[in-house]
């Protein structure tokens, strides 16, 4: 996937989940998928309830044109 498409996807993820803004995603092509989808995973430690640190994970599946098909996040 081209860097320009990754930046476009990342901007949309940052808009919907501002707590992971600035995090570079780990990019993995979807195995066994003939569609050419790509999984982007954003991970960051954020402070949770009581000041404890928790991992925030946002997963985005995008097609080869840069259109996001699905976004999921940890709580």
mmCIF file of C-alpha atoms in Angstrom:
data_model
loop_
_atom_site.group_PDB
_atom_site.id
_atom_site.type_symbol
_atom_site.label_atom_id
_atom_site.label_comp_id
_atom_site.label_asym_id
_atom_site.label_seq_id
_atom_site.Cartn_x
_atom_site.Cartn_y
_atom_site.Cartn_z
ATOM 1 C CA UNK A 1 0.000 0.000 0.000
ATOM 2 C CA UNK A 2 1.330 3.435 -0.909
ATOM 3 C CA UNK A 3 2.349 5.958 1.735
ATOM 4 C CA UNK A 4 -0.183 8.501 0.405
ATOM 5 C CA UNK A 5 -3.070 6.067 1.003
ATOM 6 C CA UNK A 6 -1.754 5.180 4.461
ATOM 7 C CA UNK A 7 -1.658 8.888 5.358
ATOM 8 C CA UNK A 8 -5.242 9.323 4.115
ATOM 9 C CA UNK A 9 -6.452 6.345 6.179
ATOM 10 C CA UNK A 10 -4.505 7.542 9.216
ATOM 11 C CA UNK A 11 -6.074 11.013 9.041
ATOM 12 C CA UNK A 12 -9.549 9.486 9.163
ATOM 13 C CA UNK A 13 -8.569 7.207 12.063
ATOM 14 C CA UNK A 14 -7.084 10.194 13.957
ATOM 15 C CA UNK A 15 -10.288 12.165 13.389
ATOM 16 C CA UNK A 16 -12.462 9.381 14.823
ATOM 17 C CA UNK A 17 -10.007 8.364 17.587
ATOM 18 C CA UNK A 18 -7.952 11.435 18.577
ATOM 19 C CA UNK A 19 -6.187 9.620 21.426
ATOM 20 C CA UNK A 20 -4.028 7.704 18.887
ATOM 21 C CA UNK A 21 -3.137 10.794 16.867
ATOM 22 C CA UNK A 22 0.431 10.739 15.640
ATOM 23 C CA UNK A 23 0.865 6.968 16.042
ATOM 24 C CA UNK A 24 2.321 5.203 13.008
ATOM 25 C CA UNK A 25 0.315 2.055 12.188
ATOM 26 C CA UNK A 26 1.635 -1.464 11.896
ATOM 27 C CA UNK A 27 0.588 -2.552 8.404
ATOM 28 C CA UNK A 28 -0.290 -6.153 7.591
ATOM 29 C CA UNK A 29 -1.787 -7.474 4.341
ATOM 30 C CA UNK A 30 -4.803 -9.687 4.999
ATOM 31 C CA UNK A 31 -3.764 -13.299 4.455
ATOM 32 C CA UNK A 32 -6.025 -15.467 2.317
ATOM 33 C CA UNK A 33 -8.108 -12.515 1.142
ATOM 34 C CA UNK A 34 -8.280 -12.183 -2.649
ATOM 35 C CA UNK A 35 -9.597 -8.615 -2.272
ATOM 36 C CA UNK A 36 -6.198 -7.152 -1.322
ATOM 37 C CA UNK A 37 -7.375 -5.639 1.975
ATOM 38 C CA UNK A 38 -4.830 -4.303 4.437
ATOM 39 C CA UNK A 39 -4.987 -4.224 8.238
ATOM 40 C CA UNK A 40 -3.595 -1.157 10.004
ATOM 41 C CA UNK A 41 -3.096 -1.401 13.772
ATOM 42 C CA UNK A 42 -2.516 1.690 15.916
ATOM 43 C CA UNK A 43 -1.280 1.092 19.506
ATOM 44 C CA UNK A 44 -0.724 3.637 22.253
ATOM 45 C CA UNK A 45 -0.640 3.662 26.051
ATOM 46 C CA UNK A 46 -3.169 6.098 27.516
ATOM 47 C CA UNK A 47 -4.136 6.862 31.083
ATOM 48 C CA UNK A 48 -7.252 5.056 32.165
ATOM 49 C CA UNK A 49 -9.499 5.261 35.205
ATOM 50 C CA UNK A 50 -7.623 5.898 38.435
ATOM 51 C CA UNK A 51 -4.528 7.074 36.549
ATOM 52 C CA UNK A 52 -3.538 3.582 35.464
ATOM 53 C CA UNK A 53 -2.074 3.204 32.012
ATOM 54 C CA UNK A 54 -3.901 1.021 29.509
ATOM 55 C CA UNK A 55 -3.213 0.039 25.907
ATOM 56 C CA UNK A 56 -5.464 1.709 23.324
ATOM 57 C CA UNK A 57 -5.613 -0.370 20.145
ATOM 58 C CA UNK A 58 -7.409 0.775 17.006
ATOM 59 C CA UNK A 59 -7.681 -1.640 14.067
ATOM 60 C CA UNK A 60 -8.687 -0.439 10.623
ATOM 61 C CA UNK A 61 -9.267 -2.625 7.560
ATOM 62 C CA UNK A 62 -8.894 -0.761 4.271
ATOM 63 C CA UNK A 63 -9.120 -1.813 0.640
ATOM 64 C CA UNK A 64 -6.396 -1.208 -1.948
ATOM 65 C CA UNK A 65 -7.975 2.166 -2.872
ATOM 66 C CA UNK A 66 -7.647 3.501 0.688
ATOM 67 C CA UNK A 67 -11.320 3.200 1.614
ATOM 68 C CA UNK A 68 -11.837 2.096 5.211
ATOM 69 C CA UNK A 69 -14.145 -0.917 5.436
ATOM 70 C CA UNK A 70 -14.112 -1.431 9.187
ATOM 71 C CA UNK A 71 -12.697 0.197 12.333
ATOM 72 C CA UNK A 72 -12.661 -1.407 15.768
ATOM 73 C CA UNK A 73 -11.126 -0.254 19.026
ATOM 74 C CA UNK A 74 -10.287 -1.532 22.471
ATOM 75 C CA UNK A 75 -12.004 0.033 25.461
#
